[in-house]
Coordinates of C-alpha atoms in Angstrom, one line a residue:
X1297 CA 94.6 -56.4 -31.8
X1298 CA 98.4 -57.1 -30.7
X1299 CA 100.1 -53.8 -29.8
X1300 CA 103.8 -53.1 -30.4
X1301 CA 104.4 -53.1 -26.4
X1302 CA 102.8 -56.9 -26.7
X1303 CA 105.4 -58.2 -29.2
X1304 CA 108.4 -56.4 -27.6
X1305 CA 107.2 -58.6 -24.7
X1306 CA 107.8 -61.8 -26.5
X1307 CA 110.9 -60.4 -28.1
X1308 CA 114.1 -61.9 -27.9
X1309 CA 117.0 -59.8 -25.9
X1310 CA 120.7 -60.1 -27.2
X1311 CA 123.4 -58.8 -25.4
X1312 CA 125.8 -57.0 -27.9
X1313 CA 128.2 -57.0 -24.7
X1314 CA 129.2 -60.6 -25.9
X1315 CA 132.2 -62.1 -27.8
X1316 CA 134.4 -59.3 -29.9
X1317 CA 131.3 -57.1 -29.2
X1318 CA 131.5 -54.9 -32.6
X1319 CA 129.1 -53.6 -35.1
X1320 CA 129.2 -57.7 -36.7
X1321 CA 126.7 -58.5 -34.1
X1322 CA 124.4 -55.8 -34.9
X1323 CA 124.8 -56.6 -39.0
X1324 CA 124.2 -59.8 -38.6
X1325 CA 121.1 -60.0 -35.6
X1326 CA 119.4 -57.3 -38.0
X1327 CA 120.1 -58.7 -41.4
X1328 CA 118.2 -62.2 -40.1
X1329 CA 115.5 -60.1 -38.1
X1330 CA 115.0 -58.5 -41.8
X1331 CA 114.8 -62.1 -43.8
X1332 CA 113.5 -64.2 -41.0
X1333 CA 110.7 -61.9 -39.6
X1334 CA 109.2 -64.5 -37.0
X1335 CA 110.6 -62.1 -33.6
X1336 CA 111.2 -59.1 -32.3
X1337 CA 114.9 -58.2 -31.3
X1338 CA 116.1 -56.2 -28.4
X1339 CA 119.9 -55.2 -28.6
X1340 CA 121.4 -54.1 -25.8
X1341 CA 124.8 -53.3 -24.4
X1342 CA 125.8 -52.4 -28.4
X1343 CA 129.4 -52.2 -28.6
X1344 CA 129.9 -51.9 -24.7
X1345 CA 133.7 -52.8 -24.8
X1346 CA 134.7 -50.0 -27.6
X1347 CA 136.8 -47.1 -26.6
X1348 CA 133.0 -45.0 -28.0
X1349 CA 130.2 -47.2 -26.5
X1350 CA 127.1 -47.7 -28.7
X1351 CA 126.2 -46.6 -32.2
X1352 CA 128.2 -44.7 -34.6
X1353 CA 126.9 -43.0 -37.4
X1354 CA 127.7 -45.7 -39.9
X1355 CA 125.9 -48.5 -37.8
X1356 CA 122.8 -46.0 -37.2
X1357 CA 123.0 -45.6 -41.2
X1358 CA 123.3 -49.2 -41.7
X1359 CA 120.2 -50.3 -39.5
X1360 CA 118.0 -47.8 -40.9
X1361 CA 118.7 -48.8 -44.0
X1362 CA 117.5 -52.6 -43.2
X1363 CA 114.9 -51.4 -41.7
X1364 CA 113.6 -50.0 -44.7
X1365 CA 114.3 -52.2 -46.9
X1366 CA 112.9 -55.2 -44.7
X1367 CA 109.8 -53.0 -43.2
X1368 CA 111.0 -53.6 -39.3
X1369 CA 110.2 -50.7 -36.6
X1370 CA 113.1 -49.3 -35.4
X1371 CA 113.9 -47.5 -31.9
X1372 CA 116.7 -46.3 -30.3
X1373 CA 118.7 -46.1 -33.0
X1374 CA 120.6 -42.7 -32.5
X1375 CA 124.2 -42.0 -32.5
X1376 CA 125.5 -43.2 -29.2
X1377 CA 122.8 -45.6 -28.6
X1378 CA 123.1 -48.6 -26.5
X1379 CA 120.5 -50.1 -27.1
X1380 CA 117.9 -50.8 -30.0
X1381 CA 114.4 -52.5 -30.9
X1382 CA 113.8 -54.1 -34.4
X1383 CA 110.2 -55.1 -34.8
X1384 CA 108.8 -56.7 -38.1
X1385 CA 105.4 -55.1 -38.5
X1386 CA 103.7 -57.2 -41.4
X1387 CA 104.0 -61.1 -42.3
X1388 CA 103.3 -60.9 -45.9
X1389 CA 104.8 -62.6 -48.6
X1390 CA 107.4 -60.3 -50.5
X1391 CA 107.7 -57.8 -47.4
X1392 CA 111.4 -56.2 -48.8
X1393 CA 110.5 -53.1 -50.5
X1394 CA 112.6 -54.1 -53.6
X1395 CA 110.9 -50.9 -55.6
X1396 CA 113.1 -47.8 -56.4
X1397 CA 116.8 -47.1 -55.1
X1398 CA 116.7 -47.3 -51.1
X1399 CA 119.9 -44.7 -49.7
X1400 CA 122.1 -44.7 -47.0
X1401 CA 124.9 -42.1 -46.1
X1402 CA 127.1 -41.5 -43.4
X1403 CA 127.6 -38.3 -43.9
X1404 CA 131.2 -39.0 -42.3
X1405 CA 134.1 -41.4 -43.4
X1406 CA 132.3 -44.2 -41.6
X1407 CA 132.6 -47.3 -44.1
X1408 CA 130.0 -47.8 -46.6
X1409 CA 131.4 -51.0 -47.4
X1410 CA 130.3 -52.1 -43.5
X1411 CA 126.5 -50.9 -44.9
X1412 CA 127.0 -53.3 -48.2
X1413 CA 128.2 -56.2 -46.0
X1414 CA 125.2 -55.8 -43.9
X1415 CA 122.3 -55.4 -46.6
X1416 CA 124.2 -57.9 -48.8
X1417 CA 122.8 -60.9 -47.5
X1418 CA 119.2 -59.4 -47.2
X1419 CA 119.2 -58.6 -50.9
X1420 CA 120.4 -61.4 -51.4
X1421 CA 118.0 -64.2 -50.0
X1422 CA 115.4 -61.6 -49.8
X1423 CA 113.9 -59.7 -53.3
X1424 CA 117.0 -58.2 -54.5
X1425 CA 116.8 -54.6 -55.1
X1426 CA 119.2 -51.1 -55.6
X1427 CA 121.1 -49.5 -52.7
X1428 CA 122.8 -46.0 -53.0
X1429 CA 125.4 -46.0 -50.5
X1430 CA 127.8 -43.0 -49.2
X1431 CA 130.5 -42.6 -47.0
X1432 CA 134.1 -44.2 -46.5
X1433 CA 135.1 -47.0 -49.2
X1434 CA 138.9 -47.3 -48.1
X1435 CA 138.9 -46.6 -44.5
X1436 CA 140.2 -48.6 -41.3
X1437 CA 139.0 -50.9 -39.4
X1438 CA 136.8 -52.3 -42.5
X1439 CA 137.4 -54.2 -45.7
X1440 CA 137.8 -51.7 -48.4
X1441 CA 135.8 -51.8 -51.5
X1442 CA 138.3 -53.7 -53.8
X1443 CA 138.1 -56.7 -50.9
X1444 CA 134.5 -56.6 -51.6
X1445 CA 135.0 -56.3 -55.9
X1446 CA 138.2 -58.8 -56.2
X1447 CA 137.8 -61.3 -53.1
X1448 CA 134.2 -61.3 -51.7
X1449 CA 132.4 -61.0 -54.7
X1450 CA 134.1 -63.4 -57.2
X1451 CA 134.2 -66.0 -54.2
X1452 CA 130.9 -65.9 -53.0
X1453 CA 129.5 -66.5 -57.0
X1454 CA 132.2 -69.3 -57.0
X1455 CA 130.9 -71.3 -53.9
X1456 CA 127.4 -70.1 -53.6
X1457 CA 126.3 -69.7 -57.9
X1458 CA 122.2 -70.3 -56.5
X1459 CA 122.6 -66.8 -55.2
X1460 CA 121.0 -64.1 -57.5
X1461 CA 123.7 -61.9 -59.8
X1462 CA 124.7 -59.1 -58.0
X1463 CA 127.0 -56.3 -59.2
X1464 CA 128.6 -53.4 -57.3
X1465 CA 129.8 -49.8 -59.4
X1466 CA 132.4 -47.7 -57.2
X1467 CA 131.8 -43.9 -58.3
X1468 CA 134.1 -42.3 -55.8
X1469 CA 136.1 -43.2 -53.2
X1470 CA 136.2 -41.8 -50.1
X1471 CA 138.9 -42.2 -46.7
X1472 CA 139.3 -41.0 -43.2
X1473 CA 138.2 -38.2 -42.3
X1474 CA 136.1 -37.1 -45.2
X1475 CA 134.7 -39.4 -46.7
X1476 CA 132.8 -38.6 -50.0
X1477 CA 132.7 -42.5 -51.4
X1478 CA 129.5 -43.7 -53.1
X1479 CA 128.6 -47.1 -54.5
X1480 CA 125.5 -48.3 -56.0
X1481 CA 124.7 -52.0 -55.2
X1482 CA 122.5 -53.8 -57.7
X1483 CA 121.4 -57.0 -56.9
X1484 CA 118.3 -59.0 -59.1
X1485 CA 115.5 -61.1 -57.0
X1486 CA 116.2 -64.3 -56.1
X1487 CA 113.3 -66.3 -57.8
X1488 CA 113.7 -69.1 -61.2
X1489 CA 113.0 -67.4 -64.3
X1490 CA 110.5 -69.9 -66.1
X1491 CA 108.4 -70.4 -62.6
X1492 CA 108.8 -67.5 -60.8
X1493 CA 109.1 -69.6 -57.4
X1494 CA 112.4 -68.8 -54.9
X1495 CA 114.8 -71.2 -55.8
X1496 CA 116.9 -72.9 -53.0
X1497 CA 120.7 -71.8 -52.5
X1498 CA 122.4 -75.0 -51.5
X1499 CA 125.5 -75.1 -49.1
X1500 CA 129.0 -75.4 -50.4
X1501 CA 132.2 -77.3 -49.1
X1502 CA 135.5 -75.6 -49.5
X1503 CA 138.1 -77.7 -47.5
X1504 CA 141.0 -78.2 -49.8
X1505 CA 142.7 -74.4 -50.9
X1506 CA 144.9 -75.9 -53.9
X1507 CA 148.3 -74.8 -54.9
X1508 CA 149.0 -71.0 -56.1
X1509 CA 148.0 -70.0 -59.2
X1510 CA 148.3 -65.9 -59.1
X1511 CA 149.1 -63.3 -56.9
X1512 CA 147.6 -60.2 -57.9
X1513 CA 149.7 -57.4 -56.2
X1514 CA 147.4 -53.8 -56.7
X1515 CA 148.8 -50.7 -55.5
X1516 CA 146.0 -47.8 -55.0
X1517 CA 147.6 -43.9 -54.3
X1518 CA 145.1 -41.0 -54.7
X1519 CA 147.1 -37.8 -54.1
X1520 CA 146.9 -33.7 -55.1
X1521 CA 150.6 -34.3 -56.3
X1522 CA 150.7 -36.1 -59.5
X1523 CA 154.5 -36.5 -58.3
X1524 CA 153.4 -37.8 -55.3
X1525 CA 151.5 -40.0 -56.6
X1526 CA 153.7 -42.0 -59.2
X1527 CA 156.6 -41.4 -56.7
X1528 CA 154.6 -43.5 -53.9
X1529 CA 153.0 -46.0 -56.7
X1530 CA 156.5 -46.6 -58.0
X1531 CA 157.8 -47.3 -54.4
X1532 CA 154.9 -49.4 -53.6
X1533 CA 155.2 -51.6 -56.6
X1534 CA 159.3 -51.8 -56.2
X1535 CA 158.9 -53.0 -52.4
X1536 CA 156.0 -55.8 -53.2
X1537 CA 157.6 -57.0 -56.1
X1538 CA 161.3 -57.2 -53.8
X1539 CA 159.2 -59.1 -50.8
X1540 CA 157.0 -61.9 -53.3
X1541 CA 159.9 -63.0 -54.6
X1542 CA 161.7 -63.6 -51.9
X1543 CA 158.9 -65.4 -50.9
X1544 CA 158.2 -67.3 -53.8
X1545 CA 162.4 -68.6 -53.7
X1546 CA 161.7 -69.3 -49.9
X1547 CA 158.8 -71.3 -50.9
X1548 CA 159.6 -72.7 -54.1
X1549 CA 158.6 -76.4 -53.4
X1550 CA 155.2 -75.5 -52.6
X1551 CA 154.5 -72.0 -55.0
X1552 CA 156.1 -73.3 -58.6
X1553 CA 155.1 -71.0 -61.4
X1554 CA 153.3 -68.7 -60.1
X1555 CA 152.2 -65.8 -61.5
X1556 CA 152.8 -62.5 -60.2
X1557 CA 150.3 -59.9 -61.9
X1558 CA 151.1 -56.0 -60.6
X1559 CA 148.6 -53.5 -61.1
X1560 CA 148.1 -49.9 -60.4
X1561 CA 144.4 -49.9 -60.0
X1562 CA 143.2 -46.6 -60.0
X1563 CA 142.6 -44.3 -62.9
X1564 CA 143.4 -40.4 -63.5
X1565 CA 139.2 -40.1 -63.5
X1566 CA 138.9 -42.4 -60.2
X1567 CA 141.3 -39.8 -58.4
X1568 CA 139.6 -37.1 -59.4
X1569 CA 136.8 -38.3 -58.1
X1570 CA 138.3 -39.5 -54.6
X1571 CA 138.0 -37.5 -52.0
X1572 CA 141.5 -37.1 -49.9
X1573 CA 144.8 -39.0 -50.1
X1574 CA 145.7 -42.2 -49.2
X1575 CA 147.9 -44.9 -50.5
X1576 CA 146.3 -49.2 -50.2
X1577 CA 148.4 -51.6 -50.9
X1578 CA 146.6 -55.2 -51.8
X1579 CA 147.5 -58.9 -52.3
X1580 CA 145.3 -61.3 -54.2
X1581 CA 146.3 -64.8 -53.8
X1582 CA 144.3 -66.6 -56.6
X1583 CA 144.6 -70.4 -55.7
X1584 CA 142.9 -73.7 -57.4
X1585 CA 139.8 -73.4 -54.9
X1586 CA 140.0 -69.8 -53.4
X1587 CA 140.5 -66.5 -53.1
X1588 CA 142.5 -65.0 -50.6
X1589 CA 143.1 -60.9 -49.7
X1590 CA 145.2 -58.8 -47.7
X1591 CA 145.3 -54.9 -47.3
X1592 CA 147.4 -52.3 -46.0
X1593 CA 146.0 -48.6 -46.2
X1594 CA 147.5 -45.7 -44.9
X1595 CA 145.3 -43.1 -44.9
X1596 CA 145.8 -39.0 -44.0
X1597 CA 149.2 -37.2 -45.2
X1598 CA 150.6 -39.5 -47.3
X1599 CA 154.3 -37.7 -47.2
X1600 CA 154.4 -39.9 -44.2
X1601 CA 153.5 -43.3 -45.9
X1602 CA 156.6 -45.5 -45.2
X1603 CA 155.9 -48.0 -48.6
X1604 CA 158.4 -50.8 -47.1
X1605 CA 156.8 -50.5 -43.6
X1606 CA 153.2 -51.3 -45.5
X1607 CA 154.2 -54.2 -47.6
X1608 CA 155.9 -56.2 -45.1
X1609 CA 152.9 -55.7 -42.8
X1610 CA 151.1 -57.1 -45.6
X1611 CA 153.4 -59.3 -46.1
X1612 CA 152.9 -60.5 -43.3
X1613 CA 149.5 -61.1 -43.0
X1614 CA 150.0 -62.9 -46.3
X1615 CA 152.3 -65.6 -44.6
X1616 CA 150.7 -66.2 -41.6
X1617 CA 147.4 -67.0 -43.3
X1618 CA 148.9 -69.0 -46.2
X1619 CA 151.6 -70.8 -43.1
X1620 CA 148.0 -73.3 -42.8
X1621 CA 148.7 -75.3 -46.3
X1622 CA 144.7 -75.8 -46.3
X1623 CA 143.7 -72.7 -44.7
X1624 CA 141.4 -71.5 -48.1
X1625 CA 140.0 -68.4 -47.0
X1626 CA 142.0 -64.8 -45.1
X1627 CA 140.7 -63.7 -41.5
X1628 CA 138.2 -61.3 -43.0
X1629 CA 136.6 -64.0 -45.5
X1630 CA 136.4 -66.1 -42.7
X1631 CA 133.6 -64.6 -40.8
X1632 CA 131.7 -62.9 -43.4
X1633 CA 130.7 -66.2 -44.5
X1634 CA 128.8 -67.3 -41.5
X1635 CA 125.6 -66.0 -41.9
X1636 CA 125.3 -67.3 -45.7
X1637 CA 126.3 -71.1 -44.0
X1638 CA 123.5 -70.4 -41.7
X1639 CA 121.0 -69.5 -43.8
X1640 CA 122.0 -72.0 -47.1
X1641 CA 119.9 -75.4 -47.5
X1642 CA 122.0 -78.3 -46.3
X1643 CA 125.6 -78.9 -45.0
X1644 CA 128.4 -76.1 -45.6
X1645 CA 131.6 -76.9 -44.3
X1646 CA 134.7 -74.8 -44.5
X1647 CA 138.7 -75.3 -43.3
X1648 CA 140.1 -72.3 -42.8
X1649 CA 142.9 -71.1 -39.9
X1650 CA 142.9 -70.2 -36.3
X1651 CA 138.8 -68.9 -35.9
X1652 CA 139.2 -65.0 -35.0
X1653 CA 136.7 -63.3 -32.3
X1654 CA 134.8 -61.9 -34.9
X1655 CA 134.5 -65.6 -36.1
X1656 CA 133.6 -66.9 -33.1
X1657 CA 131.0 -64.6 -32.0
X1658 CA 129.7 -64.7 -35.6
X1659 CA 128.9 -68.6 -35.0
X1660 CA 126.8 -68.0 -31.7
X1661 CA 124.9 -65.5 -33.0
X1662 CA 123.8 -67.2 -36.0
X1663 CA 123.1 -70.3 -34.0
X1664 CA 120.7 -68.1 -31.4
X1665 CA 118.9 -66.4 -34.0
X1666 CA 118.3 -69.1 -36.7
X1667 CA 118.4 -72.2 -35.5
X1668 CA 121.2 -73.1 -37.4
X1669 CA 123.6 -76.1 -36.2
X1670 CA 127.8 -75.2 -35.9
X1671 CA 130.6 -77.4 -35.3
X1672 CA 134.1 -76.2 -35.2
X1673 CA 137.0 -78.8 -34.9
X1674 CA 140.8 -78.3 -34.7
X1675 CA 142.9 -80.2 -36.7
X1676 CA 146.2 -80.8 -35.9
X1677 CA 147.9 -78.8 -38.5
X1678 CA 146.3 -76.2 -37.0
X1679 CA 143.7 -75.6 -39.2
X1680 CA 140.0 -75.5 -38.0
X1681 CA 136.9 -77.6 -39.7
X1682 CA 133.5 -75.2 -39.4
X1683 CA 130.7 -77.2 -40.5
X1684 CA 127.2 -76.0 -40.3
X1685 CA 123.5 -77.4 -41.2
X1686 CA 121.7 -74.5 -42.5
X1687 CA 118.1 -73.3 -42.5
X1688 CA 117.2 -73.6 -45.8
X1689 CA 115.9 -70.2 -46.1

């Protein structure tokens, strides 16, 4: 009989120390540990070059959550952890325990939108399933949950429509430091309705980002002063508006008739459900082929929100992305879609801008742990070509 201590002998030993050396690597090593199943995975060194070494409680949350879902042995994995062992302990067929509402909660501010990106992908190409998820939904340092609804979503169905329908409900949101945000993933199994077999999610090719068709501007204020609040969404709203078109005149050749669509996005029920203040300012930049998305959030006492300092941040953001004419997804899309290249059948190959760390690292990683084949070539406008032969899984 093989004994746990046998496998972790044979298991493969990543050091968390390399690259950007954030909570991505441990998403992403445990999310294909959860689909893949074929070794054990020792992390060590987890987030060694953080200010806070080691687990917080929103990565503990989120590997426990995987591990239930995808039936792995985990150890280590406490708050301040450095390092962690993830062992699959069956082989059978449909191993995801897809059955019932699996949970996970922070208990802090810590992002639950972190948790979704991380079980996303193992609902996904695993058996689908329903995820109950607590904690921080506009926070920093993560996307917030309208990145995931308006940019990450919609895209994802757009390049990759083999993946299973998925939905997402927000029913509070929640921001530093108290959190209180919940969101309920849904996401059906991944198998052909007439057959009943796992049908194949082929790669996708997204290299030209097409001219401007929207910008969605979406201010977001949740505040105990109702005069606060429509003082700061008025402001907000007034500023963007100013900025786009000024950059719409300064671009002009490039950006004719766009659209500018401004929204305030949160209802009189959503605020009373959302726990704390804090003001989120977003651009959607709807193109032919893409989606783009940019943030702002200022979080805490929002008496000290400065609205023109926040939209010209975002601002830009906005221009130094959309500077690359066929750069056709943001900084953030760019690495979350890694792990779906690697794991697609066949060629995917995306043009997007200058790869970030979290990009970078993103690519090694997958290539270690599935076998998956990456090229990355600069062009000379700047832009860079990431093409990748996936596993097929």
């Amino acid at each position: 009989m093989t004994t746990t201590n046998t496998l972790l002998r044979n298991a493969r030993i990543l050091d968390c120390s390399f690259g950007e050396s954030g909570g991505q690597i441990l998403r992403n090593s445990t999310s294909i540990c959860c689909l893949l199943r074929n070794t054990p995975l020792i992390l060590e060194n987890i987030r060694k070059k953080r200010s806070k070494p080691g687990l917080r409680k929103q990565h503990a949350s989120g590997l426990q959550l995987i591990a239930n879902y995808g039936n792995l042995q985990l150890k280590g994995c406490e708050v301040g952890s450095e390092r962690v062992e993830l062992l699959p302990v069956n082989q059978m067929d449909n191993p995801w325990n897809n059955h019932g509402v699996l949970s996970a909660d922070t208990q802090t501010a810590g992002s639950c939108t972190l948790m979704a990106q991380s079980i996303l992908p193992c609902l996904l190409f695993g058996g689908g399933g329903q995820v109950d998820l607590k904690g921080g939904t506009n926070v920093p340092f993560s996307p917030p949950v309208d990145f995931l609804q308006h940019v990450f979503h919609p895209l994802t169905k757009r390049l990759l429509p083999d993946l299973p329908d998925w939905r997402m409900q927000v029913k509070s949101r929640g921001f530093f430091p108290k959190g209180g945000g919940h969101l309920f993933l849904d996401v059906d199994a991944r198998v052909n309705a007439g057959t009943k077999s796992v049908r194949p999610v082929n790669g996708f090719s997204l290299t030209k980002r097409g001219a401007i068709k929207e910008i969605h501007i979406r201010v977001y204020v949740s505040s105990r002063s109702k005069e606060m609040k429509h003082q700061l969404v008025h402001a907000l709203r007034n500023e963007a508006q100013s900025e786009m078109r000024e950059y719409l005149a300064k671009t002009s050749q490039q950006n004719k008739n766009v659209s500018v669509i401004l929204t305030d996005n949160m209802t009189d029920d959503e605020r009373i459900r959302a726990s704390g203040e804090f003001a989120q300012i977003m651009f959607i930049v709807e193109t032919e082929n893409s989606l783009l998305g940019f943030t702002q959030v200022h979080e805490k006492n929002i008496k000290n929100c400065n609205p023109g300092k926040m939209v010209k941040a975002n601002m830009k953001e906005m221009e130094e992305c959309l500077k690359f004419d066929n750069a056709c997804v943001d900084e953030h899309m760019q690495d979350q879609l890694i792990i779906f290249m690697a794991l697609c059948k066949g060629q995917s190959v995306l043009r997007c801008g200058p790869l970030s760390s979290h990009t970078e690292t993103a690519i090694f990683f997958m290539q270690e742990l599935t076998g998956a084949k990456f090229s990355t070539t600069e062009e000379d406008e700047g832009t860079m070509l990431v093409e990748c032969e996936g596993i097929g899984f």
